[in-house]
Coordinates of C-alpha atoms and ligand atoms in Angstrom, one line a residue:
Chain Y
X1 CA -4.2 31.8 28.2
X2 CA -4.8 28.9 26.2
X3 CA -8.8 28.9 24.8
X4 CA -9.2 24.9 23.2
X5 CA -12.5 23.2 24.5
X6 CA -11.4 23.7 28.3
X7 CA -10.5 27.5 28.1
X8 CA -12.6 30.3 28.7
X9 CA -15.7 30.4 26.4
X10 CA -16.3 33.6 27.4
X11 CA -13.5 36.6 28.4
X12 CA -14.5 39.7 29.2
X13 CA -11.8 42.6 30.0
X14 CA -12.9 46.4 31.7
X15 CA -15.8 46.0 29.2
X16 CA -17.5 49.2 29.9
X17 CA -21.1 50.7 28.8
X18 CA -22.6 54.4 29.0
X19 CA -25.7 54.6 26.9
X20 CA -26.6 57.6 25.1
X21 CA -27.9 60.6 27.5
X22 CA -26.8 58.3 30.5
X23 CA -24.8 60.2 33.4
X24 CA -22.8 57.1 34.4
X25 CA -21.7 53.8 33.4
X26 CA -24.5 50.9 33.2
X27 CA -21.5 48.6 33.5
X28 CA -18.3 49.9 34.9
X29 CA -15.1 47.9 33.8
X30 CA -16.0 44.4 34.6
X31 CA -13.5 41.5 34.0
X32 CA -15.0 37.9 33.6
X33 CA -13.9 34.5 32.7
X34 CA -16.6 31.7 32.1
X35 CA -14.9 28.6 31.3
X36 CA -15.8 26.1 29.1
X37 CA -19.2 23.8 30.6
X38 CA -19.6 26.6 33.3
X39 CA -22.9 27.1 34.7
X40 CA -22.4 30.9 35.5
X41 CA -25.6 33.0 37.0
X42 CA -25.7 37.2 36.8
X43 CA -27.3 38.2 40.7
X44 CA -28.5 41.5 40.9
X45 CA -31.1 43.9 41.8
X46 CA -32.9 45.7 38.9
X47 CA -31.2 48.2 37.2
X48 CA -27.6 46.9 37.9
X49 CA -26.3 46.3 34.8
X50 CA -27.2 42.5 34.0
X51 CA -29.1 42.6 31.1
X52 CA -26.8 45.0 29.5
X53 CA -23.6 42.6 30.3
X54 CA -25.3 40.0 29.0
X55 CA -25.7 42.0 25.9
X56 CA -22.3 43.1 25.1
X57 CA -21.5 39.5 24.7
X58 CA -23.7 38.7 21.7
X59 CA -23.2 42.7 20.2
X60 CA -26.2 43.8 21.2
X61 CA -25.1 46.3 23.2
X62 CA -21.1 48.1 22.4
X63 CA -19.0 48.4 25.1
X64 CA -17.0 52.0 25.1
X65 CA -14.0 50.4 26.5
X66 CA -12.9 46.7 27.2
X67 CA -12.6 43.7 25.0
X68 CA -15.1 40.6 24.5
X69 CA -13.8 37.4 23.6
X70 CA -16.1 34.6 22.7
X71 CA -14.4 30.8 22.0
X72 CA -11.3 32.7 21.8
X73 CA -11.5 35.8 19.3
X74 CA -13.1 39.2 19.6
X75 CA -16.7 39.5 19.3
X76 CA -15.5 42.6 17.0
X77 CA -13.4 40.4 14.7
X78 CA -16.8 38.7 13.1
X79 CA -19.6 40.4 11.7
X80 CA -22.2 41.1 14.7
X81 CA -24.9 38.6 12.2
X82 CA -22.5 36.0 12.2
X83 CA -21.3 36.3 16.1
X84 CA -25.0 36.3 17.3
X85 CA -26.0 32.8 15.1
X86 CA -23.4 31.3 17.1
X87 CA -25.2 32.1 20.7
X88 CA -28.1 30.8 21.8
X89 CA -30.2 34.0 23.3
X90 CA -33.1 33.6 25.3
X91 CA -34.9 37.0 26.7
X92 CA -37.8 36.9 29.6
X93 CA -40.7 37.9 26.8
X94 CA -39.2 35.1 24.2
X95 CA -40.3 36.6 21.1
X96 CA -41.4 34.2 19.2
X97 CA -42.5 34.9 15.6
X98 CA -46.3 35.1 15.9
X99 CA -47.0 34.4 12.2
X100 CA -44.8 31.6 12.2
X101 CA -45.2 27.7 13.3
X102 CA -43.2 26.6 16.0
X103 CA -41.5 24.9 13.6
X104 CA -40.5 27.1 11.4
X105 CA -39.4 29.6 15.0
X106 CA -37.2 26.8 15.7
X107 CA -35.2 26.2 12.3
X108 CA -35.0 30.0 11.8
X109 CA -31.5 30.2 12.8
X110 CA -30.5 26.8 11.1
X111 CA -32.2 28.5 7.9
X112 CA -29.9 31.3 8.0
X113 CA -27.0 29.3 8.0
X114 CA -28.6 27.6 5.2
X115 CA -29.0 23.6 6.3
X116 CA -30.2 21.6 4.1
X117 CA -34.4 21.3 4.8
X118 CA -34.1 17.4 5.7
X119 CA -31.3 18.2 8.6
X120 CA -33.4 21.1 9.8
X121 CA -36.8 19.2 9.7
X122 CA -35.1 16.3 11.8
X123 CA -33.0 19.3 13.9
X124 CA -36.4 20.6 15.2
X125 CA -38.0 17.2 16.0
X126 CA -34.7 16.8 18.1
X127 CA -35.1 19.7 20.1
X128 CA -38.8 19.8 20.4
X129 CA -37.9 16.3 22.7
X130 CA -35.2 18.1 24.0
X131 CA -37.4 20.2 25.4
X132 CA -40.3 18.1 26.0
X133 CA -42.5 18.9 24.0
X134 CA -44.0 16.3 21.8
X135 CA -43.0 17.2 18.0
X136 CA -46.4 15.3 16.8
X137 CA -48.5 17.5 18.5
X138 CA -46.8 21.0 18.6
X139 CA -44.7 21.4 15.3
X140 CA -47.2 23.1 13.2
X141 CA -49.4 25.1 16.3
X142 CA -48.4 28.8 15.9
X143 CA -47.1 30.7 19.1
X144 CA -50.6 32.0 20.6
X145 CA -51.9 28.9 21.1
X146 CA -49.3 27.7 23.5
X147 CA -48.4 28.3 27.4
X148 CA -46.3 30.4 28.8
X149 CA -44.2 27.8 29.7
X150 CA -44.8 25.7 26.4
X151 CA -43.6 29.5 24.6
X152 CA -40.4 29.6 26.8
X153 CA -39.6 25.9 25.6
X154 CA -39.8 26.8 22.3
X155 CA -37.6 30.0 22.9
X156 CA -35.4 28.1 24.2
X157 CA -35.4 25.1 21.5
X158 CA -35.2 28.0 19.5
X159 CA -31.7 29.7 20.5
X160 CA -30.0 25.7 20.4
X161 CA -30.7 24.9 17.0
X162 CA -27.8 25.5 15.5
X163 CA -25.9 23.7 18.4
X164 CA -24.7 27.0 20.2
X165 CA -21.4 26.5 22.2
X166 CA -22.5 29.5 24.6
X167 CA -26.0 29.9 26.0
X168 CA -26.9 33.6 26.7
X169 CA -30.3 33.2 29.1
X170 CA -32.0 36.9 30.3
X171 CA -34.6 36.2 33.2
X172 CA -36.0 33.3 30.8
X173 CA -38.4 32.3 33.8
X174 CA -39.8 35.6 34.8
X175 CA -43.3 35.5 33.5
X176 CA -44.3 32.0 33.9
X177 CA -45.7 30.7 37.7
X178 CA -43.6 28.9 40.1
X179 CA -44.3 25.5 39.3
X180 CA -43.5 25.9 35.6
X181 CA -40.5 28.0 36.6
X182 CA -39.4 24.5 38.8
X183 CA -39.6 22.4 36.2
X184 CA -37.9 24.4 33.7
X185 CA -35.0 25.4 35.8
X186 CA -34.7 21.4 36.1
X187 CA -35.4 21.2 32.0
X188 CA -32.5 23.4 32.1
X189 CA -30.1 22.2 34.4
X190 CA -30.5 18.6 32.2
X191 CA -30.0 20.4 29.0
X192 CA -26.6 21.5 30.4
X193 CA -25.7 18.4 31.5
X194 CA -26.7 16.5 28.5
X195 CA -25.2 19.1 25.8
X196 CA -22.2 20.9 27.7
X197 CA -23.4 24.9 26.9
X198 CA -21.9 27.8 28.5
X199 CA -24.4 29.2 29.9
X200 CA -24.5 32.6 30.9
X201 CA -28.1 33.4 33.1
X202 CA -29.6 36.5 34.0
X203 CA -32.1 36.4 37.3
X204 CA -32.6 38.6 40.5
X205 CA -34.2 35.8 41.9
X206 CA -31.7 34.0 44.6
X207 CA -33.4 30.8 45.2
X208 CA -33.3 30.7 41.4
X209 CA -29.2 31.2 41.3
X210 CA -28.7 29.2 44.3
X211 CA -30.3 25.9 42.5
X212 CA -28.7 26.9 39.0
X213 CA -25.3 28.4 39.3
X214 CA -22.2 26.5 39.8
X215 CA -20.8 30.0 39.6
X216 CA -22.8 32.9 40.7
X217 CA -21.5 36.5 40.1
X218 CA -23.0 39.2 42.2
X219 CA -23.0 42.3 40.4
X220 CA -24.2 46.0 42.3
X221 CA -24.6 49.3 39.8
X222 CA -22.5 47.9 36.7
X223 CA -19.8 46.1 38.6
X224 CA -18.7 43.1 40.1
X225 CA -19.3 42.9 43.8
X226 CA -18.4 38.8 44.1
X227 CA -18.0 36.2 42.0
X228 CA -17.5 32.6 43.4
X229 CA -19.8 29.0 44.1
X230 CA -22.8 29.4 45.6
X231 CA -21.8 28.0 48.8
X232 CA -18.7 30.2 48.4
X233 CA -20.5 33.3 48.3
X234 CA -23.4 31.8 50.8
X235 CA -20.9 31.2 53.9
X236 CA -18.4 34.1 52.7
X237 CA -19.9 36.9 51.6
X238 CA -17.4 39.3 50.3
X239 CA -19.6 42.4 51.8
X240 CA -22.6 43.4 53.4
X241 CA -24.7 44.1 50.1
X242 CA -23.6 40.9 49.2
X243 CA -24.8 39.6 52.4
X244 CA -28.1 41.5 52.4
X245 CA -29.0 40.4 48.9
X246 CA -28.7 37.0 49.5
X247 CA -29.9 36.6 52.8
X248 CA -26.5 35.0 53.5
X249 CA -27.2 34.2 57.7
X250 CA -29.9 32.0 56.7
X251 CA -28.2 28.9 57.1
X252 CA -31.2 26.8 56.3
X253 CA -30.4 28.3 53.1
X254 CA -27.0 27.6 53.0
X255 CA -27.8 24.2 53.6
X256 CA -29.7 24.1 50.6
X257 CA -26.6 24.0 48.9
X258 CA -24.7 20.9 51.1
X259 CA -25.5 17.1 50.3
X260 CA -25.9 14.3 51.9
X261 CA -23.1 12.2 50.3
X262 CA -20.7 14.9 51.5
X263 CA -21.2 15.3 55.3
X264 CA -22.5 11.7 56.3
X265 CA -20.4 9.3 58.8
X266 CA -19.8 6.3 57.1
X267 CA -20.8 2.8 58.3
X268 CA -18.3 1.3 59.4
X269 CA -18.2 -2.7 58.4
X270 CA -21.3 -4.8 56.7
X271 CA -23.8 -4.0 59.8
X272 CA -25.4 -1.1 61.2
X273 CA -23.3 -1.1 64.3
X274 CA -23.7 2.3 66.1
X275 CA -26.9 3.7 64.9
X276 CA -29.2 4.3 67.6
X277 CA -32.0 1.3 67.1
X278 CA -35.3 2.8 65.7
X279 CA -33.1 5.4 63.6
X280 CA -32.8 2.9 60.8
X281 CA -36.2 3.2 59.3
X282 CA -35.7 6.9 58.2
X283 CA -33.4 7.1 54.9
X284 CA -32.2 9.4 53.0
X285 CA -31.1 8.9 49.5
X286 CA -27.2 10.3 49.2
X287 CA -27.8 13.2 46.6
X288 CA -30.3 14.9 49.4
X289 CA -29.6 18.4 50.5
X290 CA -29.1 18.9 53.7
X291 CA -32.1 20.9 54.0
X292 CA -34.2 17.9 53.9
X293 CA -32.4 16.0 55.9
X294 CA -33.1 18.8 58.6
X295 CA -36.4 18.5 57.9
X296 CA -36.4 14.9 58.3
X297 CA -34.6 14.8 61.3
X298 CA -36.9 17.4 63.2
X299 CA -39.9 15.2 62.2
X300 CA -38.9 11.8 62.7
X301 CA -35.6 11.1 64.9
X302 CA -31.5 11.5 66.1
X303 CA -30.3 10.2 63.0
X304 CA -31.0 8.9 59.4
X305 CA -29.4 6.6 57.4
X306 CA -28.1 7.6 53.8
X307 CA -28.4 4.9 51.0
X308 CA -27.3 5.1 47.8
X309 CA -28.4 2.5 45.2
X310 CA -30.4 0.8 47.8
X311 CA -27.5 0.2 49.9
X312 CA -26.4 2.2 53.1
X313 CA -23.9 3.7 53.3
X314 CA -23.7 5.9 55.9
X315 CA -25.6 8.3 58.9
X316 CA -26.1 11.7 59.5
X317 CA -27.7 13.3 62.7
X318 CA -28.4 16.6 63.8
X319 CA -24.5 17.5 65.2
X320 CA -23.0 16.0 61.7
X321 CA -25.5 18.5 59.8
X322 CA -24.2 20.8 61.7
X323 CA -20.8 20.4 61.2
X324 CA -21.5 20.3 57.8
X325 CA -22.2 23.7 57.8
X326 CA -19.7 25.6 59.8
X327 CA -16.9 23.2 57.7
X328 CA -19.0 25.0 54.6
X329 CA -17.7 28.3 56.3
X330 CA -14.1 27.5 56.3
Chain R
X1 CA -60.6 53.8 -13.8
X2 CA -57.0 54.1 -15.2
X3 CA -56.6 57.6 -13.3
X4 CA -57.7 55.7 -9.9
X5 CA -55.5 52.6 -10.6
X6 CA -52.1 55.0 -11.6
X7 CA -52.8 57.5 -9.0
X8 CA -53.2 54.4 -6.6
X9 CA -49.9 52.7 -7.8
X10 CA -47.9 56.4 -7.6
X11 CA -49.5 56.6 -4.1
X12 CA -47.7 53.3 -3.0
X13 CA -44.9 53.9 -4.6
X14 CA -44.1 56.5 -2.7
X15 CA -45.9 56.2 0.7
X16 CA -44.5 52.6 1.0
X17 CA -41.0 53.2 1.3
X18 CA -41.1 56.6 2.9
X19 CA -43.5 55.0 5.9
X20 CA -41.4 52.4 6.0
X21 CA -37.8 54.3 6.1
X22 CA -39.5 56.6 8.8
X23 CA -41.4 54.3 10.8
X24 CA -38.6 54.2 13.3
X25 CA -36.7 57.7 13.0
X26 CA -38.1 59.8 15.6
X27 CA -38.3 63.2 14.2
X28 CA -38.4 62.9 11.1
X29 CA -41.2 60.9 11.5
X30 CA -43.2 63.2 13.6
X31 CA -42.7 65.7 10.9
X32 CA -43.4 63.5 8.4
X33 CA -47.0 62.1 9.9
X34 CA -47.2 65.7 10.7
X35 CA -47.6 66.8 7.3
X36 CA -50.2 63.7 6.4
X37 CA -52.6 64.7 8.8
X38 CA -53.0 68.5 7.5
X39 CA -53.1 66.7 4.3
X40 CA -55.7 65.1 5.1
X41 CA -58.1 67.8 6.4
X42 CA -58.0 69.3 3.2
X43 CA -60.7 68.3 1.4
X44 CA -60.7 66.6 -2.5
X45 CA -62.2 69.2 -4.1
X46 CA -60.0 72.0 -2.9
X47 CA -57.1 69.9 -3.7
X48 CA -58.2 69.7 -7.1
X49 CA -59.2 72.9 -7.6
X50 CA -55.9 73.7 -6.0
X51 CA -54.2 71.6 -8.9
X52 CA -56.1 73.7 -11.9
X53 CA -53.9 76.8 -11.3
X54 CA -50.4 75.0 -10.8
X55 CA -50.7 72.1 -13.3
X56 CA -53.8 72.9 -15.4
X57 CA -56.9 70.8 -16.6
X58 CA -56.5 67.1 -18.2
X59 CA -55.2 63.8 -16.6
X60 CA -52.0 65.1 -14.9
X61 CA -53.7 67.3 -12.3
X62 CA -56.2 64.7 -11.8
X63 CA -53.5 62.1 -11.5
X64 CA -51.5 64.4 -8.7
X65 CA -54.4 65.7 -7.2
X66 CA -55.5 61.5 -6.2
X67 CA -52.0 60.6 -5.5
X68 CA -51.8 62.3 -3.1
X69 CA -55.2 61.7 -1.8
X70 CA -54.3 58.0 -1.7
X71 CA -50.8 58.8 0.4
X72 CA -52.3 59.4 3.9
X73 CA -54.4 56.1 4.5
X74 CA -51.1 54.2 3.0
X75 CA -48.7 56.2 4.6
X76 CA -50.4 56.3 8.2
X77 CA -51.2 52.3 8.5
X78 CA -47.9 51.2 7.1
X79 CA -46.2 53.5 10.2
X80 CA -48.9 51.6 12.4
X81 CA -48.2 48.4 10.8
X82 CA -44.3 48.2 10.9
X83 CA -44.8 50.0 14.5
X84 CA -47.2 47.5 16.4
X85 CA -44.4 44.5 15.8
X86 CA -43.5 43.6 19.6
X87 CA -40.3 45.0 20.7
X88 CA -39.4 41.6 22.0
X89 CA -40.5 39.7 18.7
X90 CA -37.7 42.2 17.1
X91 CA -35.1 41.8 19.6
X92 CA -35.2 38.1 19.3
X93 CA -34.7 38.3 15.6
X94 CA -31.9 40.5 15.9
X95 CA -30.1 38.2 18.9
X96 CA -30.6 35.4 16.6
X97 CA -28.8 36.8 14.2
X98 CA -30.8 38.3 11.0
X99 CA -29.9 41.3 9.3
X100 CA -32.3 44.3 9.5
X101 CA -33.0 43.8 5.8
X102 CA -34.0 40.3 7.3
X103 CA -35.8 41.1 9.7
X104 CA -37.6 44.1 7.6
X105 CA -38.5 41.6 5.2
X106 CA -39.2 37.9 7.4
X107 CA -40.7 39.6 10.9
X108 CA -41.6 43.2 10.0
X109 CA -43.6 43.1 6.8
X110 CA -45.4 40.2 7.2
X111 CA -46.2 41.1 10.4
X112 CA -47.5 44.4 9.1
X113 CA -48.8 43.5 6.1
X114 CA -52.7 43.0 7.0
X115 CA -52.8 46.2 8.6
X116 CA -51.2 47.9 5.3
X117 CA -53.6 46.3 3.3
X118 CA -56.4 47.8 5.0
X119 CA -54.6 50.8 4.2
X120 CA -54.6 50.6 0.8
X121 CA -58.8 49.6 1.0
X122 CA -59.2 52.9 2.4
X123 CA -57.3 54.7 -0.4
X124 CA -58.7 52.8 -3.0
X125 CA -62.3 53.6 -2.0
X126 CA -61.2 57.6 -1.4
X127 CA -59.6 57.1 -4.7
X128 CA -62.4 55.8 -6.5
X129 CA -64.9 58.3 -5.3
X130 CA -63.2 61.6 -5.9
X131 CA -62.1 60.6 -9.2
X132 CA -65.5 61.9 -10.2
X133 CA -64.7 65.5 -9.0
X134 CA -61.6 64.8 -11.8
X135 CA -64.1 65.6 -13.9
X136 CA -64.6 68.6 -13.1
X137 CA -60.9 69.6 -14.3
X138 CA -61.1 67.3 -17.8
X139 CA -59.8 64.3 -15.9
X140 CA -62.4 62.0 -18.2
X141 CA -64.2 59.2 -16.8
X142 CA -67.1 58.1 -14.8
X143 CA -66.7 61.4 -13.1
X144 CA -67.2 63.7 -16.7
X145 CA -70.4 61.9 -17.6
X146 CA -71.8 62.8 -13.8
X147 CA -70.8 66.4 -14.3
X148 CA -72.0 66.5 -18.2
X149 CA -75.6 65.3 -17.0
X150 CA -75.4 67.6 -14.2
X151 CA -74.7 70.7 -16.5
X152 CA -77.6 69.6 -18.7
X153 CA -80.0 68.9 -16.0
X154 CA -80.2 65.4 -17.4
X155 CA -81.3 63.5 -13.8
X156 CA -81.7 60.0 -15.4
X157 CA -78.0 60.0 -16.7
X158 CA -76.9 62.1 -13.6
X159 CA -78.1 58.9 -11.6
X160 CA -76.6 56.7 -13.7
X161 CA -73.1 57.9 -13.7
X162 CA -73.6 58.1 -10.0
X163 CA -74.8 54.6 -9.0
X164 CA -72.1 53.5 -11.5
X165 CA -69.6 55.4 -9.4
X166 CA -70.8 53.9 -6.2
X167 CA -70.9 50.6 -7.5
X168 CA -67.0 50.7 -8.7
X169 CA -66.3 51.8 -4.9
X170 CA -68.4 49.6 -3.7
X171 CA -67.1 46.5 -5.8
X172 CA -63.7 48.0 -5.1
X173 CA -63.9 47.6 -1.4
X174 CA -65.5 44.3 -1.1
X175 CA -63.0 42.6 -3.5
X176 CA -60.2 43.8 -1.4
X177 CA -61.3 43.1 1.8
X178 CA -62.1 39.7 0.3
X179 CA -58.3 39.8 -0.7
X180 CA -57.1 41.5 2.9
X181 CA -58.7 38.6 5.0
X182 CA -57.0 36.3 2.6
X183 CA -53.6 37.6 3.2
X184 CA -54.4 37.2 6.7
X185 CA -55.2 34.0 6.8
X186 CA -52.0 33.0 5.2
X187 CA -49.7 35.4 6.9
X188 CA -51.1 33.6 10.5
X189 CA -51.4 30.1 9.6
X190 CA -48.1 27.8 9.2
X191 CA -47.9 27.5 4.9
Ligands
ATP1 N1 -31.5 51.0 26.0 C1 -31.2 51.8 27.0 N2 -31.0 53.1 26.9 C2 -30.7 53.8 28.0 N3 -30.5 53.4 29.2 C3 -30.6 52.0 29.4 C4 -31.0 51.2 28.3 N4 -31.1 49.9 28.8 C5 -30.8 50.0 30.1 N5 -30.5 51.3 30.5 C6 -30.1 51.7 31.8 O1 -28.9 51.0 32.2 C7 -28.9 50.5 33.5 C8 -28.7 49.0 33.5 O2 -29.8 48.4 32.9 P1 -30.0 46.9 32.7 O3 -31.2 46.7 31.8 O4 -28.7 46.3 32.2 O5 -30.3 46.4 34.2 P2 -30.7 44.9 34.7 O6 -29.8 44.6 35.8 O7 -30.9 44.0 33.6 O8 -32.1 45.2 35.3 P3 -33.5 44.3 35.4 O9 -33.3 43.3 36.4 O10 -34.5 45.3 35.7 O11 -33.6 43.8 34.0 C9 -30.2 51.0 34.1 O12 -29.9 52.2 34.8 C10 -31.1 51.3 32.9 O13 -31.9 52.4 33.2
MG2 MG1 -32.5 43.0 32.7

């Protein structure tokens, strides 16, 4: 029960939510632990309780029953102003201050806490790369004359300022076109690799949870249905709406979710003795799923060769994809 | 000009916070902006006549009687004002971690404040105008002059206190929109 830097960032215990007038629970006793680092994505239909989950964490929302721990203490220990400036929150229709620069959206938090101006003024120059967007040329536009995509950046510069140690993300990519959504589900997955957040993400999109989560949690009218990896809860799905929702006997989905690196035959000594001849000239690089390499092997041959770093190391043909994936159901 | 200015200041006064307390209660609201509109059909003159048998003649009737003539436009747009703010914009502010008195005073307010303004045009103008009936209950003014010319069949001087009315409203209503687009302009653009 220890909560230092590798404990749970997040705990929550038969948290439980009825709102005013409602004739049953929006969320009905769930028990979560998000460790520190985790990568951990809400899956559910609309209406199941996600958003309002998600809410209890930063006090947005009061559980009747259940306890919320965040870094360690109860979210009911601090005042609910003080909790919230310590998570980042991100919602689908961002909110960003109309009336006021990007700038000035992003160091709002940082204000509160009172920085100094020169450590916010360099704070928001840092996260305006971080995002990628060019602090020159956006600092002082005001919200309307962005994107979509160039708002949702901001929003969610915006929520890191003050160096959040737990990310809270609501359907962040819902309004903006597939494309945009790509590349910032990538932005994202960089930003918690580079920084280390929590991050706690709200979709009902399953292509969306299968690329983000390392830990997806499948949740079905206010309550927990599964919780486990992606490929976990791919190749095992602990029931049939768990199954339904994510399309689970679509193995060109599960494969989605296997590499390369993992399911290759190695080559054995210096040469290339024992690929079939002709097979060499189609590579894969090692961090491929094995959904391309499906796709490469139904348009070009038997076998491919996996490189890493310019160097082979290894071969993978149809029958080793395969056995990739019934080993992924074991 | 005083009696417009202090009825106009009493109006704020009070519509101002009240709007703003309301703006988000549900019934009390409803009763509230209830009770402006039928305020509001009532016309100037009635009010003021209205005034003569409660409070008398002189400035004081004059001064409630405009008051509350200036409440409705102020109260109504600062409900609309503080209401049109994006549910989303608020909801942000509050994850992020401000107060309400924050948010009230960063995200709401400005965020209202052209709208409000506009408000207070309207009121100013109304203001202005009926003033002159005032002087129909000894309220003084532009409005006395008017009525003294009209009793004595004097048109020249009737015309007079008239265009001088108009002109106040007039001058009244073009300085503050003048202001109102300027507080828009700053209140959108990064300072
Ligand atoms: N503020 C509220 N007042 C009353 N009921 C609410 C409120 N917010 C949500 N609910 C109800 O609680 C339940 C769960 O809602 P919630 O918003 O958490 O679902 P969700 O999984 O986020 O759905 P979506 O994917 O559509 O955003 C729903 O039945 C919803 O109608
Ligand atoms: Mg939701």
């Amino acid at each position: 029960m220890s909560d230092g830097a590798t404990g749970a960032a997040v705990r929550l215990r038969d948290v439980a939510v009825r709102y005013p007038e409602a004739d049953r629970d929006a969320v009905g006793g769930v028990d979560l632990d998000v460790p520190a680092g985790a990568f951990v994505v809400l899956l559910g239909p609309s209406g199941c309780g996600k958003s309002t989950l998600l809410r209890t964490i930063n006090r947005l929302v009061l559980p009747y029953r259940g306890a919320i721990e965040v870094g360690g203490s109860d979210v009911t220990e601090s005042d609910p102003e003080t909790l919230r400036r310590g998570i980042g929150y991100v919602i689908q229709a961002v909110g960003l201050f109309p009336h006021l620069s990007v700038a000035k959206n992003i160091a709002v938090v940082p204000q509160l806490l009172r920085w100094p101006a020169d450590a916010i003024a360099a704070r928001v120059d840092e996260l305006l790369e971080l995002v990628r967007l060019d602090p020159a040329r956006y600092r002082e536009r005001l919200p309307r004359e962005l994107s979509g995509g160039e708002q949702q950046r901001v929003g969610v510069a915006r929520a890191l300022a003050a160096r959040p140690r737990v990310l809270l993300m609501d359907e962040p990519f819902g309004a903006v076109d597939a494309i945009v959504r790509t590349s910032l589900q990538d932005e994202t997955l960089r930003i918690h690799r580079v920084l280390g957040t929590t991050i706690l993400f709200v979709t009902h999109d399953v292509d969306e949870a299968l690329r983000l989560a390392d830990r997806i949690v499948v949740m079905k009218e206010g309550r927990i249905e599964q919780d486990g990896t992606p490929l976990r809860v791919l190749a095992k799905p602990a029931t049939p709406y768990v199954e339904a929702l994510l399309d689970a006997k679509d193995a060109v989905r599960r494969l989605s979710l296997l590499h390369a690196r993992d399911a290759l035959r190695p080559a054995n000594g210096a040469d290339t003795a024992g690929a079939p001849l002709g097979a060499q000239a189609y590579r894969v690089e090692a961090g491929a799923t094995l959904r391309t390499v499906l796709s490469e092997l139904l348009e070009h041959a038997d076998a491919v060769d996996v490189v890493e770093d310019g160097r082979r190391i290894g071969t993978l043909s149809f029958a080793d994809v395969r056995a990739a994936l019934l080993a992924s159901e074991r | 000009m005083i009696l417009s200015a202090a009825a106009l200041a009493a109006a704020l006064f009070i519509a101002l916070p009240v709007a703003a307390s309301l703006a988000r209660a549900g019934l009390a609201r409803s009763a509230w902006l209830g009770a402006i509109g039928t305020a509001r059909v009532i016309p100037s003159l009635a009010v003021l006549a209205l005034m003569l048998p409660l409070i008398g003649i002189g400035f004081a009737p004059s001064f409630v009687a405009l008051t509350l003539l200036a409440i409705p436009p102020i109260a109504i747009n600062t409900d609309l004002g503080l209401r049109g703010v994006p549910a989303a914009v608020r909801e942000a502010a509050r994850g992020l971690g401000m107060s309400e008195q924050q948010i009230g005073l960063r995200v709401d307010w400005p965020l209202a404040l052209p709208i409000v303004f506009s408000g207070v045009r309207t009121a100013t103008v109304e203001v202005i105008a009926s003033a002159t009936l005032a002087g129909f209950i000894g309220g003084g003014g532009l409005g006395e002059y008017v009525i003294n010319a009209l009793a004595a069949n004097q048109m020249p001087q009737l015309l007079e206190g008239a265009a001088g009315v108009a002109m106040l409203a007039l001058l009244a209503d073009t300085s503050l929109a003048a202001l109102e687009r300027c507080f828009a302009y700053t209140e959108m653009r990064p300072a």
